[in-house]
Amino acid sequence: QQQVKQSPQSLIVQKGGISIINCAYENTAFDYFPWYQQFPGKGPALLIAIRPDVSEKKEGRFTISFNKSAKQFSLHIMDSQPGDSATYFCAGVDSGGGADGLTFGKGTHLIIQP
Amino acid sequence: EAGVVQSPRYKIIEKKQPVAFWCNPISGHNTLYWYRQNLGQGPELLIRYENEEAVDDSQLPKDRFSAERLKGVDSTLKIQPAELGDSAVYLCASSLVGSSPLHFGNGTRLTVT
């Protein structure tokens, strides 16, 4: 599987601040880039996703920025809240090449301090 | 809608013993996935089913792991014999078609002692 590199591994942000998580991918066949949020003891849940034909997607406090030429994308969480404390995974999908599911990054453990 | 259901939630076994995990996907979802998630890591695909057919099992360690999805609904993942390195969370996910969003269950945490 092609790798998706995610950083930072862990992140501490004050309540009300902006959390930023970055990902870089290698497989240029990826055509769908979801972000998953995982709480302890739970499975990952889809948070927000983007296709490479747009450079930005916003849903509430969550924004994905996408740079196709650099093969990078990032998640921004505005006005971060303690309830946002979780592990976040970026992923890439090659939906047209018979590839399997998702290729996940290794995750970012986010802590929002009250 | 009911989510993906997995059982058991936790399993502790001694090495060399067999173990099985069960998954019931969301009703109507034809694609089912088994992932393994090691501590502090992202999930890694083990096998993907389209209905009853395993369309990608390239990452499944076939010497000890097996899976089945009879009738294209529920699925079982088996490990026999288990090794210490198999300790992980085993996640099941389903989707309507291969590229649509995946819905994950809460996983089975396996501890091999």
Short mmCIF file of C-alpha atoms in Angstrom, two decimals:
data_model
loop_
_atom_site.label_atom_id
_atom_site.label_comp_id
_atom_site.label_asym_id
_atom_site.label_seq_id
_atom_site.Cartn_x
_atom_site.Cartn_y
_atom_site.Cartn_z
CA GLN A 1 0.00 0.00 0.00
CA GLN A 2 1.17 3.50 -0.72
CA GLN A 3 1.93 5.43 2.39
CA VAL A 4 0.16 8.48 3.74
CA LYS A 5 2.42 10.45 6.06
CA GLN A 6 0.76 12.34 8.89
CA SER A 7 2.11 14.90 11.34
CA PRO A 8 2.35 15.75 14.13
CA GLN A 9 2.04 12.52 16.06
CA SER A 10 0.56 14.40 18.99
CA LEU A 11 -0.76 17.92 19.48
CA ILE A 12 -1.86 19.99 22.45
CA VAL A 13 -3.98 23.07 21.80
CA GLN A 14 -5.66 25.48 24.16
CA LYS A 15 -9.42 25.75 24.10
CA GLY A 16 -10.49 28.21 21.45
CA GLY A 17 -7.30 27.81 19.45
CA ILE A 18 -6.74 26.38 15.99
CA SER A 19 -5.64 22.76 15.61
CA ILE A 20 -3.75 21.92 12.42
CA ILE A 21 -2.88 18.41 11.26
CA ASN A 22 -0.93 17.79 8.07
CA CYS A 23 -0.76 14.88 5.66
CA ALA A 24 1.25 14.07 2.56
CA TYR A 25 0.61 11.28 0.09
CA GLU A 26 2.58 9.51 -2.59
CA ASN A 27 -0.02 7.76 -4.71
CA THR A 28 -1.19 10.18 -7.41
CA ALA A 29 -4.12 7.85 -8.14
CA PHE A 30 -5.78 8.82 -4.87
CA ASP A 31 -9.00 10.64 -5.67
CA TYR A 32 -10.69 10.91 -2.30
CA PHE A 33 -9.19 12.13 0.96
CA PRO A 34 -11.23 11.58 4.12
CA TRP A 35 -10.42 12.46 7.69
CA TYR A 36 -11.55 10.15 10.45
CA GLN A 37 -11.99 10.93 14.14
CA GLN A 38 -11.54 8.20 16.72
CA PHE A 39 -12.40 8.34 20.42
CA PRO A 40 -10.94 5.78 22.85
CA GLY A 41 -12.74 2.45 22.62
CA LYS A 42 -14.58 3.43 19.47
CA GLY A 43 -14.08 2.82 15.79
CA PRO A 44 -13.01 5.65 13.49
CA ALA A 45 -15.85 7.85 12.26
CA LEU A 46 -15.83 9.94 9.10
CA LEU A 47 -15.38 13.61 9.94
CA ILE A 48 -14.94 15.38 6.61
CA ALA A 49 -13.61 14.50 3.17
CA ILE A 50 -12.41 16.20 0.02
CA ARG A 51 -11.82 15.34 -3.63
CA PRO A 52 -8.79 16.79 -5.42
CA ASP A 53 -10.83 18.98 -7.77
CA VAL A 54 -11.30 21.53 -4.97
CA SER A 55 -8.70 23.25 -2.81
CA GLU A 56 -10.76 23.69 0.32
CA LYS A 57 -13.81 22.25 2.02
CA LYS A 58 -15.41 23.61 5.15
CA GLU A 59 -17.96 21.99 7.43
CA GLY A 60 -18.66 23.95 10.58
CA ARG A 61 -15.43 24.34 12.52
CA PHE A 62 -13.60 21.79 10.37
CA THR A 63 -11.78 22.72 7.17
CA ILE A 64 -9.68 20.65 4.78
CA SER A 65 -7.09 22.47 2.69
CA PHE A 66 -5.81 20.55 -0.32
CA ASN A 67 -2.69 21.20 -2.41
CA LYS A 68 -2.67 18.82 -5.36
CA SER A 69 0.69 19.92 -6.78
CA ALA A 70 2.41 19.40 -3.45
CA LYS A 71 0.42 16.23 -2.73
CA GLN A 72 -0.45 17.57 0.68
CA PHE A 73 -3.64 18.22 2.61
CA SER A 74 -4.42 19.41 6.08
CA LEU A 75 -7.21 19.54 8.63
CA HIS A 76 -7.91 22.76 10.49
CA ILE A 77 -10.13 22.76 13.56
CA MET A 78 -11.22 26.28 14.44
CA ASP A 79 -12.25 27.27 17.96
CA SER A 80 -11.01 23.91 19.26
CA GLN A 81 -13.07 22.47 22.12
CA PRO A 82 -12.26 19.84 24.77
CA GLY A 83 -14.76 17.54 23.05
CA ASP A 84 -12.51 17.58 19.98
CA SER A 85 -9.87 15.68 21.95
CA ALA A 86 -9.44 12.46 19.97
CA THR A 87 -7.14 10.75 17.50
CA TYR A 88 -7.44 11.98 13.93
CA PHE A 89 -6.50 9.96 10.88
CA CYS A 90 -6.09 11.21 7.35
CA ALA A 91 -6.46 8.76 4.51
CA GLY A 92 -6.27 8.40 0.76
CA VAL A 93 -8.46 6.31 -1.53
CA ASP A 94 -7.91 5.17 -5.10
CA SER A 95 -11.52 4.48 -5.94
CA GLY A 96 -10.94 3.68 -9.58
CA GLY A 97 -8.01 1.33 -9.47
CA GLY A 98 -9.50 -1.65 -7.73
CA ALA A 99 -7.65 -0.64 -4.60
CA ASP A 100 -8.76 -1.67 -1.24
CA GLY A 101 -10.53 0.68 1.12
CA LEU A 102 -8.46 3.31 2.73
CA THR A 103 -4.77 3.89 3.23
CA PHE A 104 -4.55 5.55 6.62
CA GLY A 105 -1.94 7.83 8.12
CA LYS A 106 -0.60 6.85 11.52
CA GLY A 107 -2.81 9.28 13.37
CA THR A 108 -2.53 12.44 15.46
CA HIS A 109 -3.46 12.37 19.11
CA LEU A 110 -5.09 15.75 19.77
CA ILE A 111 -5.61 17.12 23.27
CA ILE A 112 -7.58 20.32 23.78
CA GLN A 113 -6.79 21.88 27.13
CA PRO A 114 -9.65 23.72 28.85
CA GLU B 1 -29.82 3.08 11.26
CA ALA B 2 -28.02 0.50 13.32
CA GLY B 3 -24.28 0.69 12.98
CA VAL B 4 -21.71 -2.01 12.35
CA VAL B 5 -21.86 -4.51 15.19
CA GLN B 6 -18.84 -6.48 16.31
CA SER B 7 -18.39 -9.10 18.97
CA PRO B 8 -16.83 -9.79 21.30
CA ARG B 9 -15.60 -6.40 22.47
CA TYR B 10 -12.64 -7.90 24.26
CA LYS B 11 -10.84 -11.21 24.04
CA ILE B 12 -7.88 -12.50 26.03
CA ILE B 13 -6.30 -15.76 24.94
CA GLU B 14 -3.05 -17.61 25.36
CA LYS B 15 -0.72 -17.90 22.41
CA LYS B 16 -1.31 -20.85 20.10
CA GLN B 17 -5.03 -20.80 20.88
CA PRO B 18 -7.64 -20.08 18.18
CA VAL B 19 -9.88 -17.02 18.24
CA ALA B 20 -12.75 -15.76 16.11
CA PHE B 21 -14.33 -12.36 15.64
CA TRP B 22 -17.77 -11.66 14.27
CA CYS B 23 -19.11 -8.70 12.33
CA ASN B 24 -22.61 -7.69 11.28
CA PRO B 25 -22.45 -4.82 8.77
CA ILE B 26 -25.01 -2.11 8.22
CA SER B 27 -28.03 -3.50 6.43
CA GLY B 28 -27.69 -3.19 2.66
CA HIS B 29 -23.95 -2.55 2.67
CA ASN B 30 -22.40 -4.90 0.15
CA THR B 31 -18.76 -4.12 0.89
CA LEU B 32 -17.19 -5.33 4.12
CA TYR B 33 -13.68 -4.76 5.40
CA TRP B 34 -11.57 -6.17 8.18
CA TYR B 35 -8.83 -3.90 9.52
CA ARG B 36 -6.21 -4.41 12.20
CA GLN B 37 -5.19 -1.47 14.35
CA ASN B 38 -2.05 -1.73 16.44
CA LEU B 39 -1.63 0.55 19.41
CA GLY B 40 -0.84 4.09 18.32
CA GLN B 41 -1.19 3.26 14.64
CA GLY B 42 -3.73 3.73 11.90
CA PRO B 43 -5.92 0.84 10.79
CA GLU B 44 -4.41 -1.52 8.21
CA LEU B 45 -6.56 -3.46 5.79
CA LEU B 46 -6.60 -7.24 6.12
CA ILE B 47 -9.35 -8.20 3.68
CA ARG B 48 -12.18 -6.66 1.65
CA TYR B 49 -15.36 -8.38 0.53
CA GLU B 50 -17.74 -7.42 -2.24
CA ASN B 51 -20.81 -9.41 -1.28
CA GLU B 52 -19.51 -12.96 -0.72
CA GLU B 53 -16.32 -12.53 -2.71
CA ALA B 54 -13.00 -11.63 -1.15
CA VAL B 55 -11.71 -9.09 -3.68
CA ASP B 56 -8.57 -8.07 -1.82
CA ASP B 57 -6.89 -10.32 0.73
CA SER B 58 -3.31 -9.49 -0.15
CA GLN B 59 -2.57 -8.24 3.37
CA LEU B 60 -4.12 -11.20 5.16
CA PRO B 61 -1.52 -13.53 6.72
CA LYS B 62 -2.98 -16.63 5.21
CA ASP B 63 -0.92 -19.09 7.20
CA ARG B 64 -2.90 -18.34 10.33
CA PHE B 65 -5.72 -15.96 9.39
CA SER B 66 -8.91 -16.86 7.59
CA ALA B 67 -12.15 -15.05 6.91
CA GLU B 68 -15.52 -15.81 5.48
CA ARG B 69 -18.65 -13.91 4.57
CA LEU B 70 -21.36 -16.44 4.00
CA LYS B 71 -24.48 -15.16 2.22
CA GLY B 72 -22.83 -11.79 1.78
CA VAL B 73 -23.92 -10.40 5.14
CA ASP B 74 -22.18 -11.33 8.40
CA SER B 75 -18.49 -12.07 8.44
CA THR B 76 -16.11 -13.98 10.67
CA LEU B 77 -12.36 -13.47 11.01
CA LYS B 78 -10.37 -16.29 12.55
CA ILE B 79 -6.83 -16.62 13.82
CA GLN B 80 -5.38 -20.06 14.40
CA PRO B 81 -3.01 -20.30 16.14
CA ALA B 82 -2.69 -16.85 17.68
CA GLU B 83 0.72 -15.32 18.30
CA LEU B 84 1.79 -12.60 20.72
CA GLY B 85 2.13 -10.15 17.83
CA ASP B 86 -1.52 -10.55 16.95
CA SER B 87 -2.53 -8.43 19.93
CA ALA B 88 -4.40 -5.49 18.41
CA VAL B 89 -7.86 -4.08 17.80
CA TYR B 90 -9.66 -5.77 14.93
CA LEU B 91 -12.07 -3.42 13.21
CA CYS B 92 -14.85 -4.28 10.83
CA ALA B 93 -16.25 -1.68 8.44
CA SER B 94 -18.87 -1.63 5.74
CA SER B 95 -19.94 0.60 2.88
CA LEU B 96 -22.58 0.71 0.17
CA VAL B 97 -20.07 0.57 -2.66
CA GLY B 98 -16.31 0.24 -2.58
CA SER B 99 -15.52 3.93 -2.62
CA SER B 100 -18.28 5.36 -0.47
CA PRO B 101 -17.59 6.36 3.14
CA LEU B 102 -16.73 3.49 5.43
CA HIS B 103 -18.65 2.93 8.63
CA PHE B 104 -16.63 1.26 11.34
CA GLY B 105 -17.67 -0.89 14.25
CA ASN B 106 -16.12 -0.38 17.68
CA GLY B 107 -13.74 -3.26 17.19
CA THR B 108 -12.59 -6.29 19.13
CA ARG B 109 -9.57 -5.77 21.33
CA LEU B 110 -7.49 -8.94 21.28
CA THR B 111 -4.81 -9.62 23.86
CA VAL B 112 -2.59 -12.65 23.34
CA THR B 113 -0.62 -13.70 26.42
#
